[in-house]
Each structure stands twice: as structure tokens, then as C-alpha cells.
mmCIF file of C-alpha atoms and ligand atoms in Angstrom:
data_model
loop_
_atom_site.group_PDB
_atom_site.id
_atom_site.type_symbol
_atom_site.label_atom_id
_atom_site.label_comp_id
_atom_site.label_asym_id
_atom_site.label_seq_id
_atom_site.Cartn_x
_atom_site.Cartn_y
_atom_site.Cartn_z
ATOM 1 C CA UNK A 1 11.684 56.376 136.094
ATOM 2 C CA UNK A 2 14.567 56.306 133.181
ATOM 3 C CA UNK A 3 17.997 57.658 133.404
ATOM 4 C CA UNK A 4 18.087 59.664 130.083
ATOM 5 C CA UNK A 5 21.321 60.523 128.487
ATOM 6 C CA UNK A 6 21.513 64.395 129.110
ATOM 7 C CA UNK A 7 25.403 65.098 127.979
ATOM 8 C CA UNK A 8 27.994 63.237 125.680
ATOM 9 C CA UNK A 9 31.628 64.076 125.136
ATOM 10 C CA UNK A 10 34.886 62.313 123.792
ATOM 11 C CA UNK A 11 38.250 62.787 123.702
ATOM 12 C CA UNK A 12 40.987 61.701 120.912
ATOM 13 C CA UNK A 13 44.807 62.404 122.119
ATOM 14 C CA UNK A 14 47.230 64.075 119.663
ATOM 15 C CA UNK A 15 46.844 63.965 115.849
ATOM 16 C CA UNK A 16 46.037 60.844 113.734
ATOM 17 C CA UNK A 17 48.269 57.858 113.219
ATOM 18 C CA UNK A 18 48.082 56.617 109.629
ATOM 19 C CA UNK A 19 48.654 53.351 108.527
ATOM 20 C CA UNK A 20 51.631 54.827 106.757
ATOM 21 C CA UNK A 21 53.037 56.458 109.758
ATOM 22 C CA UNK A 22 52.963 52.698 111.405
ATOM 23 C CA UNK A 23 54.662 51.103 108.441
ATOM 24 C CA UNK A 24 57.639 54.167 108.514
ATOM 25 C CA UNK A 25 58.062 53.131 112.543
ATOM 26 C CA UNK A 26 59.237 49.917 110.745
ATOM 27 C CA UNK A 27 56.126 47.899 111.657
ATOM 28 C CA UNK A 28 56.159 44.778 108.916
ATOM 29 C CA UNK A 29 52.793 46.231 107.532
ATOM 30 C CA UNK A 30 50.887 48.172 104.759
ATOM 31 C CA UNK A 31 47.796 50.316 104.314
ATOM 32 C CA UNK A 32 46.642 47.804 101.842
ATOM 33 C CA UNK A 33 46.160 45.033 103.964
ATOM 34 C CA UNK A 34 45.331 46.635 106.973
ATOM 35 C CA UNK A 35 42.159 48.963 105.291
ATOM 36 C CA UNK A 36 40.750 45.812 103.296
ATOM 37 C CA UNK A 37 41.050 43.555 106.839
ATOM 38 C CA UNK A 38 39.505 46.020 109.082
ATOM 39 C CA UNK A 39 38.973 49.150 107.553
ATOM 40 C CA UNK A 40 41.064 51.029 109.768
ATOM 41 C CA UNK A 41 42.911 53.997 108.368
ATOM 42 C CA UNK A 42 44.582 55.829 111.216
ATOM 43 C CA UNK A 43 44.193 55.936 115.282
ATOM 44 C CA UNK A 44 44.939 58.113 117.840
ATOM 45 C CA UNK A 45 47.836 57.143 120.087
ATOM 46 C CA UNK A 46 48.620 58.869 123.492
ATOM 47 C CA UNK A 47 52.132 60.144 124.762
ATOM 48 C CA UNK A 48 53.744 57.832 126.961
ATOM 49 C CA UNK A 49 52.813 59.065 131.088
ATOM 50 C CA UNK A 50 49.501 60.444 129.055
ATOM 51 C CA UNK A 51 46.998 58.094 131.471
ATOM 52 C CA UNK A 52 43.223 56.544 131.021
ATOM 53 C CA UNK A 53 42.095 59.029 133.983
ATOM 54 C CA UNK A 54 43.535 62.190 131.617
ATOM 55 C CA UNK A 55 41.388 61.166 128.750
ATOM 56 C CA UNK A 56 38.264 60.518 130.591
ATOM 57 C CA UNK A 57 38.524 63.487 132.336
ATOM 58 C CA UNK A 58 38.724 65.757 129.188
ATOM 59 C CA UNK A 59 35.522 63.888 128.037
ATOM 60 C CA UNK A 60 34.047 63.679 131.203
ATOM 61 C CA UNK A 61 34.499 68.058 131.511
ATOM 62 C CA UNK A 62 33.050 67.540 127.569
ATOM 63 C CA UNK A 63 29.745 65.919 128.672
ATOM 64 C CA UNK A 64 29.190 68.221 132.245
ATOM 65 C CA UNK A 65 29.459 71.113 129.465
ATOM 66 C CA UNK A 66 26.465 69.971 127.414
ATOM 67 C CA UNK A 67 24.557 68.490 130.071
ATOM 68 C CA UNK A 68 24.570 72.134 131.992
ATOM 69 C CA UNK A 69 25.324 70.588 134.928
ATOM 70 C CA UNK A 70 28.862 70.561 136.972
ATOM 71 C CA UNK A 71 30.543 67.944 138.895
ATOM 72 C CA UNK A 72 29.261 68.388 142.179
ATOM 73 C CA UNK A 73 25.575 67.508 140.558
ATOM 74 C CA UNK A 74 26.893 63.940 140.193
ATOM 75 C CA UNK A 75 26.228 61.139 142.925
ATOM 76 C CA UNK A 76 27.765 58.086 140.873
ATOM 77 C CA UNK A 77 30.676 57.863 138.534
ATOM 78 C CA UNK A 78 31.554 54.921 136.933
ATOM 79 C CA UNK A 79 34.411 54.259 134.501
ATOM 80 C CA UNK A 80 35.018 51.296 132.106
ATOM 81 C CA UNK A 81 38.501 50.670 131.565
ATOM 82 C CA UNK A 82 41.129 48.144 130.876
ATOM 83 C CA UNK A 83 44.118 50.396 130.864
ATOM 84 C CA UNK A 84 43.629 51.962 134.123
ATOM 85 C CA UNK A 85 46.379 54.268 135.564
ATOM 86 C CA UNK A 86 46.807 52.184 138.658
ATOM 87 C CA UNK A 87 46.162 48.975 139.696
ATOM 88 C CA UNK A 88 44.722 50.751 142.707
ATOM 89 C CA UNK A 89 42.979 53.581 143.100
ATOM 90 C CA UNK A 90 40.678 52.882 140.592
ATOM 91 C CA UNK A 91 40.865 55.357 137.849
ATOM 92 C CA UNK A 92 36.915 56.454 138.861
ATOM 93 C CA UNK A 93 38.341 57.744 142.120
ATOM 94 C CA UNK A 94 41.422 59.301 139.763
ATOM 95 C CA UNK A 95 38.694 61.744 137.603
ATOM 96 C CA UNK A 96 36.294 62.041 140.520
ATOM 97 C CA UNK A 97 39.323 63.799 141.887
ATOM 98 C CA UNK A 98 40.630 66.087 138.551
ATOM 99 C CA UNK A 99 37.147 66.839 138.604
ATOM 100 C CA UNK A 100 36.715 68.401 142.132
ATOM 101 C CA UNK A 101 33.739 66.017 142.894
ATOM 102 C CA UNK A 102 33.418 64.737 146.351
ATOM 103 C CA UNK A 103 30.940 62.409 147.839
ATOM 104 C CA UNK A 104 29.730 60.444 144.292
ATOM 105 C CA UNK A 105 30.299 56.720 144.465
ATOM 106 C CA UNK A 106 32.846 56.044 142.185
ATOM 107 C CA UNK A 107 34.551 52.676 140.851
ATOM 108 C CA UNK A 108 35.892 51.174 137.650
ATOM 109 C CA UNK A 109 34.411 48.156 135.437
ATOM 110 C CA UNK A 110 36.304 45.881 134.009
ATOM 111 C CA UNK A 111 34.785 44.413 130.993
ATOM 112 C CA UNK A 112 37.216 45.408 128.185
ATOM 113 C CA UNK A 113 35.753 46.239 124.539
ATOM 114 C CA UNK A 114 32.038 45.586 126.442
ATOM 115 C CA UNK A 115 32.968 47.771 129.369
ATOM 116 C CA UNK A 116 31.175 50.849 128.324
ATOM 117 C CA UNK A 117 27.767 48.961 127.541
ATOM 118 C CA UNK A 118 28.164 47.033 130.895
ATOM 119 C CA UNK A 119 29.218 50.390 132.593
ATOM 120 C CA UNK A 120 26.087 52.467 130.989
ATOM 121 C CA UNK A 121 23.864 49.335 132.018
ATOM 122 C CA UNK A 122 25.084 49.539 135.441
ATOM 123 C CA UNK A 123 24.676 52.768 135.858
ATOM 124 C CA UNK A 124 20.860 52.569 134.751
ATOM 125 C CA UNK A 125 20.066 49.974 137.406
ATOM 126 C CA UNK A 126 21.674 52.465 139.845
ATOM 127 C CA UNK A 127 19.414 55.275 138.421
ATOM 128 C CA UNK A 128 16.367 52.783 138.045
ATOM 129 C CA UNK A 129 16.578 51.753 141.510
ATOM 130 C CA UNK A 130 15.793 55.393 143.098
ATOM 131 C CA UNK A 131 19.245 55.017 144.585
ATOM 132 C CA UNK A 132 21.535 57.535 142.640
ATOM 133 C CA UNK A 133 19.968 60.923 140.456
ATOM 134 C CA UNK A 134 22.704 61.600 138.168
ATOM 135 C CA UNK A 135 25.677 59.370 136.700
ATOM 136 C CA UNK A 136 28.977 59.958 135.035
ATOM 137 C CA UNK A 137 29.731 57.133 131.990
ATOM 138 C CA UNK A 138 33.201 57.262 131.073
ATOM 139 C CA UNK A 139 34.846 54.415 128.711
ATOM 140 C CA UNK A 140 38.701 55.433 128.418
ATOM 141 C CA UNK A 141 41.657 53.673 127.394
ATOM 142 C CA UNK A 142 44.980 53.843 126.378
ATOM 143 C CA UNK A 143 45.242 50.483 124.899
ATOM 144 C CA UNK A 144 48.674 51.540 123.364
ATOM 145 C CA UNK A 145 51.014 51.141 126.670
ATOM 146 C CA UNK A 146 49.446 47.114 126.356
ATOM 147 C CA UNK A 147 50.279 46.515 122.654
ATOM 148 C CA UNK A 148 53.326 44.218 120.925
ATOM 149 C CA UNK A 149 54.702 46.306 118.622
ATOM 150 C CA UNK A 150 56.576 43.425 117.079
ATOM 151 C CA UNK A 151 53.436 41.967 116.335
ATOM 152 C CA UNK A 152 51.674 43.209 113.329
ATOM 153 C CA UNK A 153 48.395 40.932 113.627
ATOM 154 C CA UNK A 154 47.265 43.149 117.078
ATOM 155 C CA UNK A 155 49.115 46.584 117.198
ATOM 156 C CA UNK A 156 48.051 48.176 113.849
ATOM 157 C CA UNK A 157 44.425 47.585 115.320
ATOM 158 C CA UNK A 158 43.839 49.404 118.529
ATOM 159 C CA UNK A 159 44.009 53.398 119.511
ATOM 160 C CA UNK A 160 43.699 55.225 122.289
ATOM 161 C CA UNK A 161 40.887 57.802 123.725
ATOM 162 C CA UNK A 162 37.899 57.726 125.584
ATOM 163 C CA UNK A 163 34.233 58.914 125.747
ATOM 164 C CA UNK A 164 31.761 59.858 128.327
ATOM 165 C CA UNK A 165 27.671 60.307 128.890
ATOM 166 C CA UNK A 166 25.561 62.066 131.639
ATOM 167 C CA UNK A 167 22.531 59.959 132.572
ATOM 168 C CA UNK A 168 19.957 61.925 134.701
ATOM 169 C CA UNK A 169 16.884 60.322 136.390
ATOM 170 C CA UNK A 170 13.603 61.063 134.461
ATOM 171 C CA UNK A 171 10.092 60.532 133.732
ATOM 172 C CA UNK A 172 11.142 61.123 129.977
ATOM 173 C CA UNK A 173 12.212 58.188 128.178
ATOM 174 C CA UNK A 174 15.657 57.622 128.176
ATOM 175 C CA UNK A 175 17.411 53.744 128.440
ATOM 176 C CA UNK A 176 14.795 51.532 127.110
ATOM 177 C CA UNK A 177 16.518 47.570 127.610
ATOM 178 C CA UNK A 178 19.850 46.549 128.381
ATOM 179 C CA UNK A 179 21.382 43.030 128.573
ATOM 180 C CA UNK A 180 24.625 42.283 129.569
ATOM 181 C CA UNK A 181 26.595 38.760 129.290
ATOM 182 C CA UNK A 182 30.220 36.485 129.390
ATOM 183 C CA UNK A 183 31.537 33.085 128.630
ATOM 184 C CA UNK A 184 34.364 33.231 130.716
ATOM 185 C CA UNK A 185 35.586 29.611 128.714
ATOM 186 C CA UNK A 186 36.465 31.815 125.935
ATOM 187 C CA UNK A 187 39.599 33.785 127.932
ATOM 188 C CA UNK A 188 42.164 32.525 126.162
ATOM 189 C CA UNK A 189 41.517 34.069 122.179
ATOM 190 C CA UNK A 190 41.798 37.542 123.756
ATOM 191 C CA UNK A 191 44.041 38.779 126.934
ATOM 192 C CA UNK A 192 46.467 40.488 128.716
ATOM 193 C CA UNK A 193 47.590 37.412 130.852
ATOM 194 C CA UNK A 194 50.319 39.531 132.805
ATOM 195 C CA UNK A 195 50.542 40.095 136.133
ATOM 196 C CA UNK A 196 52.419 41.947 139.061
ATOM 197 C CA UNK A 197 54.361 40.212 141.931
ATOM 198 C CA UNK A 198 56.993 40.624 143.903
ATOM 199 C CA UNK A 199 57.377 44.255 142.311
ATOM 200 C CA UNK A 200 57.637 42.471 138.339
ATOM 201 C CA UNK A 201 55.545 41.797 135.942
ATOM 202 C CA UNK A 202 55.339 38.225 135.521
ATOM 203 C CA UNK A 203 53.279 35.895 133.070
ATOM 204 C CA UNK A 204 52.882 38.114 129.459
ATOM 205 C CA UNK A 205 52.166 41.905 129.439
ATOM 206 C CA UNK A 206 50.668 42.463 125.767
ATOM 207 C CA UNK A 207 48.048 41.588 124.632
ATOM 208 C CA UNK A 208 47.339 38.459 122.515
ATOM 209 C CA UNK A 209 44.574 37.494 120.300
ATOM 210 C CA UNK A 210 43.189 35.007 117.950
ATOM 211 C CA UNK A 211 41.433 37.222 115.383
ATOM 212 C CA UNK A 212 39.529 34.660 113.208
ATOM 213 C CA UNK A 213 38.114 33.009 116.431
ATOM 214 C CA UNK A 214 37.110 36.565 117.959
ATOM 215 C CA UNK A 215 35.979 37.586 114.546
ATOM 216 C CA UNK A 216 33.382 35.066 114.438
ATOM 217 C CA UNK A 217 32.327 35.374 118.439
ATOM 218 C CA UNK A 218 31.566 38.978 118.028
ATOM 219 C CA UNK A 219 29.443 38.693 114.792
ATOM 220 C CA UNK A 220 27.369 35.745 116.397
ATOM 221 C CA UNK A 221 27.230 37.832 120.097
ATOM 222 C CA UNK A 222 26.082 41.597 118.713
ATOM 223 C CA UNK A 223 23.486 40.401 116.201
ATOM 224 C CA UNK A 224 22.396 38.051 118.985
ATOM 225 C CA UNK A 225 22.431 40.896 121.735
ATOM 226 C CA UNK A 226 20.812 43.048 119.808
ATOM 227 C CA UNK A 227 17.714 40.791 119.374
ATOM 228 C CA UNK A 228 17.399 40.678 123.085
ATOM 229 C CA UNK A 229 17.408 44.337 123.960
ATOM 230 C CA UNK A 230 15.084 45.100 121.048
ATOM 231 C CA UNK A 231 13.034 42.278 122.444
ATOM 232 C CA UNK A 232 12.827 43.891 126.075
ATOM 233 C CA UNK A 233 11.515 47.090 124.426
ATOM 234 C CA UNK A 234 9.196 45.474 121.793
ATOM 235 C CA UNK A 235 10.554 47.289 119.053
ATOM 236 C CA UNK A 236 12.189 45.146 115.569
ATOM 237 C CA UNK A 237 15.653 45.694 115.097
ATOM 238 C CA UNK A 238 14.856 47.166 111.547
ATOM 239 C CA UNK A 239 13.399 49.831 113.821
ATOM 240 C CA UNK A 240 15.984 51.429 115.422
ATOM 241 C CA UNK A 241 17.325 54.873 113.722
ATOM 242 C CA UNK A 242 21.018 54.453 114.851
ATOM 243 C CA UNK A 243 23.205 50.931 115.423
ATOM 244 C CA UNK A 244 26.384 51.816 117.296
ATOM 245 C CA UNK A 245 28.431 48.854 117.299
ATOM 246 C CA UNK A 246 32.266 48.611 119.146
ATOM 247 C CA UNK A 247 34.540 49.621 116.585
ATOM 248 C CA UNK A 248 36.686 46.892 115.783
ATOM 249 C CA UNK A 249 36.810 46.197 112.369
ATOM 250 C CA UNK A 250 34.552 47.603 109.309
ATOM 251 C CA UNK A 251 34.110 43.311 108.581
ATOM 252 C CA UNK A 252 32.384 43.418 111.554
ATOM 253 C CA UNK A 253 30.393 45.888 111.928
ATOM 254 C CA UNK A 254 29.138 45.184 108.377
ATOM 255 C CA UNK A 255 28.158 41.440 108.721
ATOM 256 C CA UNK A 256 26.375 42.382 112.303
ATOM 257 C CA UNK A 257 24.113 45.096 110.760
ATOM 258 C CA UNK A 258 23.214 42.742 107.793
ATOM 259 C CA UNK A 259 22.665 40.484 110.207
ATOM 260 C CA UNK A 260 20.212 42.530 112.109
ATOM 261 C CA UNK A 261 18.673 43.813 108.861
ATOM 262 C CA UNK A 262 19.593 47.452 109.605
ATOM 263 C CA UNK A 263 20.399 49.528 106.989
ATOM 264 C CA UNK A 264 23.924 50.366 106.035
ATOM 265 C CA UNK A 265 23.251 54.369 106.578
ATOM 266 C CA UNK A 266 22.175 54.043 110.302
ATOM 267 C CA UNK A 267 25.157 52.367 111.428
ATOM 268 C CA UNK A 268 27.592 54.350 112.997
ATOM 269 C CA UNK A 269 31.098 53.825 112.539
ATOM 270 C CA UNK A 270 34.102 55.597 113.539
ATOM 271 C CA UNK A 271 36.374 52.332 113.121
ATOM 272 C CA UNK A 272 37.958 54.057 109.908
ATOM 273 C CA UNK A 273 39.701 57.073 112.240
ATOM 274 C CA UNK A 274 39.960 55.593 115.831
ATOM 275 C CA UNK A 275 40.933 52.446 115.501
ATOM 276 C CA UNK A 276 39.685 50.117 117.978
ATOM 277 C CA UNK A 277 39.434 51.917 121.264
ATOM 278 C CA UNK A 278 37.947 49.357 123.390
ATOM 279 C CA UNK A 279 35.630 50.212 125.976
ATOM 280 C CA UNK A 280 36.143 54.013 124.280
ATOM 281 C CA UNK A 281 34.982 52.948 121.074
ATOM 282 C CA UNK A 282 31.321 53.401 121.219
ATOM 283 C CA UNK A 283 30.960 56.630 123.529
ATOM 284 C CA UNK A 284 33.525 57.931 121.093
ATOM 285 C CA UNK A 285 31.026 57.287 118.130
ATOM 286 C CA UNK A 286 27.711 58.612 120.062
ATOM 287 C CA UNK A 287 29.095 61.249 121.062
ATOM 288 C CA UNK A 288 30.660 61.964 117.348
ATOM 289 C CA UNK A 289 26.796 60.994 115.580
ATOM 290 C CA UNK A 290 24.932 63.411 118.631
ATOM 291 C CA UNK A 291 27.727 66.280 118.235
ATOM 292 C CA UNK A 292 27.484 66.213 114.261
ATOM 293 C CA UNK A 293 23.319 66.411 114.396
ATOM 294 C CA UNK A 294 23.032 62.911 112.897
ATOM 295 C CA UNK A 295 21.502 61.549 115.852
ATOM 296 C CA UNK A 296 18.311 63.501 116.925
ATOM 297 C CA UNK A 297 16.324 63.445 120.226
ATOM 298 C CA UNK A 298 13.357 60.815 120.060
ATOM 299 C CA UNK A 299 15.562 58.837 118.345
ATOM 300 C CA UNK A 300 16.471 55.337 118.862
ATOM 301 C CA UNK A 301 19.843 53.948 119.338
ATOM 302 C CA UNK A 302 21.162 50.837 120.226
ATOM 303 C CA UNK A 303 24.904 50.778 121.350
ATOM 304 C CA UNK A 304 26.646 47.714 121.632
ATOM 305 C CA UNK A 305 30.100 45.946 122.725
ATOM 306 C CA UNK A 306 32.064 42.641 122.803
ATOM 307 C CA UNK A 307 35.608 42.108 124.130
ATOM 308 C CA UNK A 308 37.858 39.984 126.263
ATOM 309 C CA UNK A 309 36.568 37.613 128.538
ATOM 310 C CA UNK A 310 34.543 37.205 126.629
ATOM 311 C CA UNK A 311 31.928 39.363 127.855
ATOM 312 C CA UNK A 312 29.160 41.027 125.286
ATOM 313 C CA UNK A 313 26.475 44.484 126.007
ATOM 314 C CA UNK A 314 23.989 46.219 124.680
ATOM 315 C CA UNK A 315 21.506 48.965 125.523
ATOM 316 C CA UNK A 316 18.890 50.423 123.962
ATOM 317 C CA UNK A 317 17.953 53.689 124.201
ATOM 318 C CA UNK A 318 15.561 57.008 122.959
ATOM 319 C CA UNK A 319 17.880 59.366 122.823
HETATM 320 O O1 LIG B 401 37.563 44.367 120.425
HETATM 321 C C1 LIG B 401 37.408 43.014 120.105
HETATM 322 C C2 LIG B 401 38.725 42.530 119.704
HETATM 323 N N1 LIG B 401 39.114 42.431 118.373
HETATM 324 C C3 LIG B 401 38.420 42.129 117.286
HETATM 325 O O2 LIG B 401 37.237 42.163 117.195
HETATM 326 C C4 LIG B 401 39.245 41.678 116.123
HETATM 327 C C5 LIG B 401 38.661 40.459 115.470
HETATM 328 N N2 LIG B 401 39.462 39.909 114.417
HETATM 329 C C6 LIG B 401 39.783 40.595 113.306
HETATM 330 O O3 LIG B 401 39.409 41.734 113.150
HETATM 331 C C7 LIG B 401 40.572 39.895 112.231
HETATM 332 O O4 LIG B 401 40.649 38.531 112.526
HETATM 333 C C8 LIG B 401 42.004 40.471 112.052
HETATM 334 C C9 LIG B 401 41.920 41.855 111.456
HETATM 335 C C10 LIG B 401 42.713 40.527 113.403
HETATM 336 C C11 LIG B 401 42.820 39.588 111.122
HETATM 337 O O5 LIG B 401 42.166 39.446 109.885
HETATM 338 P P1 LIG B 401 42.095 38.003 109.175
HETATM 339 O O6 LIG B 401 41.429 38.216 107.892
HETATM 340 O O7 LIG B 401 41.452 37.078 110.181
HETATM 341 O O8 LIG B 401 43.621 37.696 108.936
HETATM 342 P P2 LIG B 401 44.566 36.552 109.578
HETATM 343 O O9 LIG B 401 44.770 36.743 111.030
HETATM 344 O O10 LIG B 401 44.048 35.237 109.119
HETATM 345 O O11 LIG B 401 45.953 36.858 108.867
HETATM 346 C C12 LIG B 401 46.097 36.693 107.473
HETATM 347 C C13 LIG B 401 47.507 37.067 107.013
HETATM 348 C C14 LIG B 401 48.638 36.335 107.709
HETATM 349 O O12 LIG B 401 49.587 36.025 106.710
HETATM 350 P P3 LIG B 401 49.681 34.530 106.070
HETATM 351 O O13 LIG B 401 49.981 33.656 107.247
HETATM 352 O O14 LIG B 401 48.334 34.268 105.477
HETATM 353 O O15 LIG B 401 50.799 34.659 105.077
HETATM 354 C C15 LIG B 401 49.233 37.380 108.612
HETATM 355 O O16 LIG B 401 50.601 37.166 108.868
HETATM 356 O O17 LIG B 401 47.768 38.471 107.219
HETATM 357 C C16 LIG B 401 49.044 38.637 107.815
HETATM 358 N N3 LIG B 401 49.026 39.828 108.656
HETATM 359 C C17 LIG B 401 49.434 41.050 108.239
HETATM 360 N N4 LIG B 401 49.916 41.500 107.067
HETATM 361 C C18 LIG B 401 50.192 42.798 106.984
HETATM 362 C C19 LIG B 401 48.585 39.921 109.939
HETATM 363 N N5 LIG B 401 48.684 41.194 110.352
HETATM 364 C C20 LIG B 401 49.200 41.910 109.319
HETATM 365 C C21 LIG B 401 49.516 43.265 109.154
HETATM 366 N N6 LIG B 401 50.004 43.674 107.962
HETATM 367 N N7 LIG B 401 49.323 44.169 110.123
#
């Protein structure tokens, strides 16, 4: 038994953000610097009250579409967020709701820019197991309500949006491998470390990051993730027809896939438009490569993600 991706959808709020439009807001920046250091050219940002839950949902209603199925079909939603709407309910519950679902099991994951991957691999082993027929992937963010906009090294980098898959229990191939991993030691080059209490937030609320020491963490973790889940399956990672990376920067994604030895045309990257959408950013692509024909039943893809925590994903999967 395989849970095989049946639907894909995404979700981008309002119209792009160029790097531009940033440095007229008065942000101490330029398109120069911020294209040649990550290769991001605009993002997506989300009104302020516009939630994680109202994303996903649009994407999640995007994916039920192609699949041909409708919500009451699913028996397991889960939804990989960092930006949730509340600290409780989680925002699962939120878009089981909006989506007029009752019954599914439904609960958030909390893995950051790997959320999606460990989301999609938890969801197999749900499907795997017998347990659960059809599942609802969302990854959806609004990373812009957590962003410093005084500080230029972390807020020209992120957008907001989400993505979501169908996976449907099946004797056809669908999820081949997935791995999923953390070294909780490394907490402190990328987090949030605010908290509530006593009705204020207390501790920092925006997020922080040492680039150059997360740069080199996620270069070493993808090309290293990869390996394994082309391992599991037996297959090279020269093999597979479509590496879908998180989209963080273009630096990145390039060094991972020359890493792996895949070829520059069969990686996926959406980096350039969306920013980096955290646990949105690779449903957002796969959904983008499987809408625009690129990616082809029989197909293999291997998605992948690394964030905060630091906690790393992959999957591999025949599409
Ligand atoms: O989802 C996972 C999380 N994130 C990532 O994967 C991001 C990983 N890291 C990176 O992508 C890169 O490290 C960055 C894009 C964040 C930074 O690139 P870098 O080449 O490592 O640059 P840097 O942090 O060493 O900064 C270099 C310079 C500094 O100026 P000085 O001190 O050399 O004069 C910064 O002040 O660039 C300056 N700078 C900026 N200049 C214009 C930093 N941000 C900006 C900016 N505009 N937005």
C-alpha cells in the first residue's frame, strides 16, 4: 500500500512585493544585493488579520478540486505551520472547520521550513499503516506578522502563502522513502524565542537568524537527506526527474543540486517570486511544476526541507 499524491494546490496572497517596493517602505536595502545573495526578487505578503488557516484553506479547496474528491472524503488533515492563527486550536482544527469536514483527525506540525516534508512523511505512515485512507497536506504560513522590519539581514527574505497535497491510499506507487531528522543543539542560529505569559509577550517576538551558519547547515543537511531517501528506494540521485528543494535562497538551492549531481533544469525553484515561505515553500513549487505540466505522472520527485530547530525532510516520491 502507498499513499499517492492525487491533488496539489497553492495559494499566494495579494500581488507581488518587489525588492523595490521594500526599499521605498524605507527598508535600508537594494535589489542589487538582495538578488545576487539569494536570488529573491519579490514575495507575497498577506494583509494584516489575513491568517495561516485562510491561506491553507484556499489551497486546501485548490487540491480537493483536482483530486475530485470533497472534504468529507478526508479522514486525516494535517497542517505544517509556524505562524499558526492561535496558539490553540491548532490551525488543522481551524481549516477542518472552513472546510465543513467533520470527523478527520486533524493537528498541526511544528517543524518550521521542514514542516511540510515532516508533515507529508507523517501523513504516509498514517496512510501506510492501514489506519487513515485519505490525507490533507497543508504547509501555510504567514511568516510576515514574525519578521523585524528594522532588520534588513531577515525581513527582505521571507513571504507569505501556503500549499497543499491530497494523498490517497493505493496499490499504485505513490511515496517511495522518506526520512525525517533534528539537532535540537543548533536552536539558537534560527528562532522565534518569544513567548506568552501573563497575557504579554515576553522573551523576543521576531525572528532571528545567523545566515552564514544556517547557510552552510542546510547545504550539508539536503544533499545529505537526499542520499538517504534515494537510498531507501534504490534509485541514484542523478535519477530523479524533479529536485524540489525549500526555497530559501537561489545559493542554496544551487550548491545542493551540484552537490547531488542533478542537473540544473530539474530543479525546481520558485525562490525568485515567493520568497522564502517556510513550511509553504515546497508545496508552493510542486504544485506550481504539476499545474504548469513540467512535472508528469511516473515521474520522480524528491521534495525536501530544512529550518529552525534545526530539523531537516525529505520524501521521495513517483508522482
Ligand atoms: O529557511 C531556512 C532559513 N534561512 C536560510 O536558509 C537562509 C540562510 N542564509 C542565507 O541565505 C544568507 O546567509 C543570507 C542571505 C541571510 C545572508 O547572505 P550572506 O552572504 O551570508 O551575507 P552576510 O549576512 O554575511 O551579510 C553581508 C553584508 C553585511 O554588511 P557588512 O557587514 O559586510 O558591511 C550586511 O549588513 O550584507 C549586509 N546586508 C544587507 N545589505 C543590503 C544584510 N542584509 C542586507 C540587505 N540589504 N537586506
Amino acid at each position: 500500500m502507498y499513499a499517492r499524491l492525487i491533488g496539489t494546490g497553492s495559494y499566494l496572497p495579494g500581488t507581488p512585493v518587489s525588492n523595490q517596493d521594500l526599499a521605498a517602505r524605507g527598508i535600508d536595502t537594494n535589489d542589487e544585493w538582495i538578488v545576487t545573495r539569494t536570488g529573491i526578487r519579490s514575495r507575497h505578503l498577506a494583509n494584516p488579520g489575513t491568517t495561516s488557516s485562510e491561506l491553507g484553506l484556499v489551497a486546501a479547496q485548490r487540491a480537493l478540486e483536482m483530486a475530485g474528491i470533497s472534504a468529507a472524503d478526508l479522514d486525516l488533515i494535517v497542517v505544517a505551520t509556524s505562524t499558526p492563527d492561535f496558539i490553540f486550536p491548532s490551525t488543522a482544527c481551524l481549516i477542518q472547520a472552513k472546510l465543513g469536514n467533520k470527523g478527520a483527525a486533524a493537528f498541526d506540525v511544528q517543524a518550521v521550513c521542514a514542516g511540510f516534508t515532516y508533515a507529508l512523511g507523517i501523513a504516509e505512515k498514517f496512510i501506510r499503516s492501514g489506519s487513515h485512507k485519505r490525507a490533507l497536506v497543508i504547509g501555510a504560513e504567514v511568516f510576515s506578522r514574525i519578521l523585524d522590519w528594522n532588520d534588513r539581514g531577515t525581513c527582505v527574505l521571507f513571504g507569505d502563502g501556503a500549499g497543499a497535497v491530497i494523498l490517497e491510499a493505493s496499490e499504485k506507487p505513490g511515496i517511495l522513502a522518506t526520512a525525517m531528522h533534528a539537532d535540537g543543539s543548533q536552536n539558537g542560529i534560527l528562532n522565534v524565542p518569544g513567548q506568552i505569559c501573563g497575557g504579554q509577550v515576553t522573551g523576543d517576538p521576531f525572528l532571528r537568524m545567523d545566515g552564514p551558519a544556517v547557510f552552510k547547515f542546510a547545504v550539508r543537511v539536503l544533499a545529505d537527506i537526499a542520499d538517504e531517501v534515494c537510498h531507501i528506494a534504490g534509485i541514484q540521485t542523478g535519477d530523479v526527474d524533479w529536485l524540489i528543494p525549500h526555497q530559501a535562497n537561489i545559493r542554496i538551492i544551487e550548491a545542493t543540486g551540484k552537490k547531488l549531481g542533478v542537473d540544473r533544469n530539474k530543479v525546481i525553484v520558485t525562490v525568485d517570486r515567493h520568497g522564502n515561505t517556510s513550511a509553504a515553500s515546497v508545496p508552493l513549487a510542486l504544485d506550481e511544476a504539476v499545474r504548469d505540466g513540467r512535472i508528469q505522472r511516473g515521474q520522480k520527485v524528491l521534495v525536501e526541507g530544512v529550518g529552525g530547530g534545526f530539523t531537516w525532510g525529505a520524501a521521495l516520491l513517483e508522482f
